[in-house]
XYZ file of N, CA and C in Angstrom:
372
model
N 102.652 80.665 129.140
C 102.519 80.612 127.692
C 103.870 80.415 127.011
N 104.866 81.124 127.407
C 106.221 80.972 126.883
C 106.318 81.012 125.364
N 105.460 81.764 124.705
C 105.581 81.966 123.275
C 105.342 80.728 122.434
N 104.545 79.780 122.894
C 104.359 78.546 122.135
C 103.037 78.515 121.368
N 102.195 79.520 121.519
C 100.885 79.508 120.896
C 100.863 80.363 119.642
N 99.946 79.994 118.741
C 99.731 80.817 117.562
C 100.009 80.083 116.270
N 99.890 80.847 115.205
C 100.120 80.350 113.860
C 100.812 81.461 113.076
N 101.463 81.095 111.991
C 102.125 82.098 111.152
C 101.223 82.634 110.050
N 100.105 81.958 109.759
C 99.187 82.398 108.711
C 97.762 82.340 109.230
N 97.018 83.433 109.030
C 95.631 83.554 109.464
C 94.788 84.136 108.331
N 93.485 83.803 108.342
C 92.566 84.317 107.325
C 91.319 84.900 107.971
N 90.846 86.014 107.425
C 89.548 86.587 107.772
C 88.805 86.719 106.447
N 87.687 86.000 106.327
C 86.983 85.934 105.041
C 85.991 87.076 104.820
N 85.564 87.762 105.881
C 84.520 88.780 105.744
C 84.978 90.117 106.302
N 85.626 90.901 105.457
C 86.056 92.243 105.846
C 85.286 93.267 105.008
N 85.032 94.432 105.604
C 84.302 95.482 104.898
C 84.432 96.776 105.685
N 84.903 97.822 105.010
C 85.028 99.142 105.615
C 84.005 100.051 104.951
N 82.919 100.398 105.661
C 81.841 101.188 105.053
C 82.324 102.555 104.587
N 81.826 102.985 103.421
C 82.202 104.302 102.929
C 81.244 105.392 103.398
N 80.098 104.997 103.935
C 79.157 105.965 104.474
C 79.667 106.410 105.842
N 79.682 107.709 106.075
C 80.133 108.213 107.362
C 78.989 108.909 108.090
N 79.126 109.007 109.386
C 78.147 109.718 110.195
C 78.854 110.855 110.917
N 78.090 111.652 111.583
C 78.670 112.761 112.327
C 78.779 112.423 113.810
N 78.776 111.156 114.129
C 78.882 110.718 115.517
C 80.293 110.870 116.053
N 80.473 110.410 117.273
C 81.751 110.516 117.968
C 82.810 109.578 117.379
N 82.397 108.408 116.902
C 83.328 107.412 116.375
C 83.224 107.340 114.859
N 84.288 106.856 114.218
C 84.274 106.619 112.782
C 84.322 105.114 112.542
N 83.675 104.678 111.468
C 83.735 103.261 111.119
C 85.183 102.876 110.826
N 85.564 101.713 111.310
C 86.908 101.225 111.028
C 86.988 99.726 111.307
N 88.085 99.152 110.853
C 88.387 97.739 111.085
C 89.760 97.667 111.749
N 90.008 96.546 112.427
C 91.321 96.336 113.031
C 91.673 94.858 112.985
N 92.912 94.589 112.684
C 93.487 93.262 112.835
C 94.242 93.313 114.157
N 93.763 92.557 115.136
C 94.341 92.573 116.477
C 95.317 91.408 116.597
N 96.563 91.706 116.882
C 97.622 90.700 116.925
C 98.142 90.566 118.351
N 98.261 89.330 118.816
C 98.886 89.024 120.101
C 100.157 88.230 119.814
N 101.281 88.763 120.241
C 102.572 88.113 120.034
C 103.132 87.700 121.392
N 103.119 86.405 121.688
C 103.680 85.907 122.954
C 105.135 85.468 122.801
N 105.678 85.653 121.616
C 107.054 85.213 121.342
C 108.071 86.173 121.952
N 109.319 85.725 122.038
C 110.412 86.533 122.570
C 111.002 87.468 121.515
N 110.517 87.375 120.268
C 111.007 88.266 119.213
C 109.830 88.973 118.544
N 110.117 90.112 117.929
C 109.097 90.886 117.234
C 108.476 90.074 116.097
N 107.212 90.348 115.824
C 106.502 89.705 114.711
C 106.356 90.714 113.579
N 106.878 90.369 112.415
C 106.734 91.189 111.222
C 105.515 90.668 110.460
N 104.504 91.512 110.338
C 103.200 91.128 109.800
C 103.055 91.621 108.368
N 102.538 90.752 107.488
C 102.208 91.105 106.102
C 100.742 90.794 105.865
N 100.038 91.707 105.216
C 98.625 91.505 104.895
C 98.432 91.486 103.382
N 97.655 90.517 102.914
C 97.267 90.439 101.509
C 95.750 90.463 101.457
N 95.195 91.355 100.633
C 93.744 91.495 100.504
C 93.263 90.786 99.250
N 92.136 90.068 99.352
C 91.538 89.352 98.235
C 90.136 89.890 97.972
N 89.777 90.034 96.689
C 88.506 90.632 96.285
C 87.740 89.714 95.346
N 86.453 90.011 95.159
C 85.621 89.257 94.218
C 85.950 89.593 92.764
N 86.309 90.835 92.491
C 86.374 91.314 91.118
C 87.686 91.965 90.710
N 88.733 91.756 91.474
C 90.018 92.376 91.129
C 91.160 91.558 91.712
N 92.346 91.873 91.268
C 93.543 91.165 91.733
C 93.810 91.482 93.205
N 94.493 90.595 93.904
C 94.832 90.849 95.306
C 95.699 92.107 95.467
N 95.593 92.728 96.622
C 96.446 93.864 96.986
C 97.468 93.379 98.007
N 98.736 93.672 97.756
C 99.814 93.272 98.659
C 100.593 94.503 99.107
N 101.562 94.287 99.968
C 102.452 95.368 100.377
C 102.042 96.083 101.652
N 101.084 95.524 102.394
C 100.689 96.107 103.678
C 101.484 95.407 104.782
N 102.134 96.183 105.651
C 102.968 95.597 106.684
C 102.742 96.282 108.031
N 103.010 95.554 109.091
C 102.916 96.083 110.452
C 103.910 95.321 111.318
N 104.139 95.831 112.510
C 105.055 95.198 113.451
C 104.351 95.045 114.790
N 104.419 93.842 115.356
C 103.913 93.603 116.700
C 105.118 93.234 117.566
N 105.487 94.094 118.488
C 106.673 93.822 119.312
C 106.548 92.519 120.106
N 107.682 92.000 120.513
C 107.735 90.769 121.302
C 106.915 90.922 122.580
N 106.123 89.886 122.869
C 105.315 89.796 124.090
C 104.397 91.007 124.283
N 103.804 91.450 123.167
C 102.901 92.600 123.173
C 101.714 92.335 122.256
N 100.786 93.293 122.242
C 99.687 93.280 121.286
C 99.825 94.492 120.380
N 99.202 94.389 119.224
C 99.163 95.529 118.295
C 97.835 95.486 117.558
N 97.101 96.576 117.622
C 95.830 96.687 116.899
C 96.104 97.458 115.617
N 96.156 96.734 114.512
C 96.464 97.322 113.218
C 95.182 97.941 112.677
N 95.042 99.254 112.766
C 93.865 99.958 112.267
C 93.939 99.982 110.746
N 93.051 99.230 110.104
C 93.104 99.092 108.659
C 92.750 100.385 107.934
N 91.958 101.262 108.567
C 91.632 102.538 107.934
C 92.821 103.496 107.928
N 93.856 103.200 108.696
C 95.037 104.059 108.761
C 96.262 103.413 108.122
N 96.087 102.223 107.575
C 97.205 101.464 107.020
C 97.506 101.920 105.593
N 98.784 102.128 105.303
C 99.231 102.502 103.964
C 100.159 101.417 103.447
N 99.932 100.985 102.204
C 100.758 99.959 101.592
C 102.082 100.507 101.095
N 102.948 99.611 100.652
C 104.275 99.980 100.170
C 104.217 100.919 98.969
N 103.131 100.848 98.188
C 102.971 101.703 97.008
C 102.115 102.930 97.314
N 101.870 103.199 98.596
C 101.068 104.347 98.982
C 99.572 104.097 98.886
N 99.188 102.849 98.639
C 97.769 102.519 98.497
C 97.122 102.278 99.853
N 95.794 102.406 99.867
C 95.013 102.215 101.090
C 93.962 101.143 100.851
N 93.433 100.611 101.926
C 92.356 99.633 101.832
C 91.116 100.357 101.333
N 90.470 99.838 100.291
C 89.319 100.544 99.714
C 88.088 100.496 100.623
N 87.321 101.565 100.569
C 86.070 101.638 101.337
C 84.923 101.116 100.475
N 83.932 100.521 101.137
C 82.717 100.098 100.456
C 82.884 98.879 99.568
N 83.947 98.113 99.767
C 84.225 96.941 98.937
C 84.472 95.739 99.850
N 83.686 94.667 99.714
C 83.963 93.478 100.522
C 85.300 92.846 100.112
N 86.005 92.319 101.088
C 87.276 91.657 100.801
C 87.589 90.656 101.905
N 88.594 89.862 101.664
C 89.138 88.941 102.667
C 90.597 89.315 102.869
N 91.161 88.905 103.992
C 92.561 89.230 104.253
C 93.311 87.997 104.744
N 94.527 87.854 104.245
C 95.453 86.857 104.741
C 96.503 87.608 105.560
N 96.705 87.169 106.799
C 97.687 87.774 107.693
C 98.821 86.772 107.863
N 100.031 87.188 107.515
C 101.191 86.317 107.641
C 102.202 86.959 108.584
N 102.831 86.134 109.396
C 103.813 86.593 110.368
C 105.042 85.698 110.291
N 106.196 86.256 110.633
C 107.411 85.438 110.631
C 107.587 84.639 111.920
N 106.733 84.899 112.936
C 106.692 84.090 114.159
C 105.231 83.779 114.461
N 104.929 82.716 115.179
C 103.534 82.408 115.501
C 102.882 83.516 116.340
N 101.666 83.914 115.940
C 100.887 84.933 116.646
C 99.428 84.490 116.701
N 98.627 85.204 117.481
C 97.176 85.024 117.529
C 96.560 86.238 116.838
N 95.516 86.019 116.005
C 94.899 87.117 115.249
C 93.395 87.132 115.469
N 92.883 88.323 115.729
C 91.448 88.566 115.865
C 91.102 89.756 114.980
N 89.876 89.762 114.441
C 89.415 90.849 113.572
C 88.239 91.551 114.227
N 88.215 92.884 114.160
C 87.103 93.663 114.694
C 86.671 94.714 113.681
N 85.362 94.990 113.660
C 84.802 96.024 112.786
C 83.825 96.873 113.585
N 84.026 98.192 113.557
C 83.085 99.130 114.150
C 82.333 99.800 113.012
N 81.016 99.630 112.994
C 80.174 100.203 111.944
C 79.337 101.321 112.546
N 79.592 102.538 112.106
C 78.875 103.701 112.629
C 77.968 104.325 111.569
N 77.554 103.543 110.592
C 76.733 104.092 109.510
C 75.305 104.377 109.944
N 74.905 103.909 111.103
C 73.583 104.184 111.646
C 73.750 104.755 113.054
N 72.694 105.374 113.551
C 72.759 105.972 114.895
C 73.108 104.930 115.952
N 72.587 103.724 115.800
C 72.928 102.624 116.711
C 74.153 101.917 116.156
N 75.320 102.244 116.673
C 76.568 101.670 116.193
C 76.626 100.175 116.480
N 77.419 99.462 115.695
C 77.586 98.036 115.962
C 79.073 97.680 115.931
N 79.439 96.757 116.802
C 80.804 96.260 116.867
C 80.763 94.765 116.628
N 81.558 94.311 115.682
C 81.632 92.896 115.349
C 83.077 92.463 115.523
N 83.264 91.298 116.111
C 84.614 90.778 116.247
C 84.587 89.265 116.073
N 85.667 88.715 115.555
C 85.759 87.276 115.359
C 87.235 86.866 115.363
N 87.469 85.661 115.766
C 88.816 85.108 115.663
C 89.079 84.794 114.201
N 90.277 85.065 113.760
C 90.673 84.696 112.411
C 90.843 83.179 112.352
N 90.888 82.642 111.147
C 91.055 81.193 110.967
C 92.526 80.903 110.720
N 93.170 80.087 111.574
C 94.586 79.790 111.367
C 94.790 78.713 110.303
N 95.925 78.767 109.665
C 96.293 77.745 108.681
C 97.034 76.646 109.406
């Protein structure tokens, strides 16, 4: 691979973190999964887009060189101390200073039969 794969900008159009919780073993959450095959660390920025409000910016993460990083969106805090809202559909733009691969996953535990959804993000 030699760090030649990936893109610097990715989009996920269908994100949603359920606000309903269950008493099961797992909690509902989302993750932006980043694969960095480059020889240098990837500095990741996330921008959230909504139907009825201005975008949210200031979310950052780091994916070390030649590693993966699963950015748990339910645990992510923005530069202004803000968090990703629950129960609100949104889209996310993932930007990196080096080419990376991005995948999105959602675990929904709002029902007894949990569901896991995953999809590749769309590169620019």
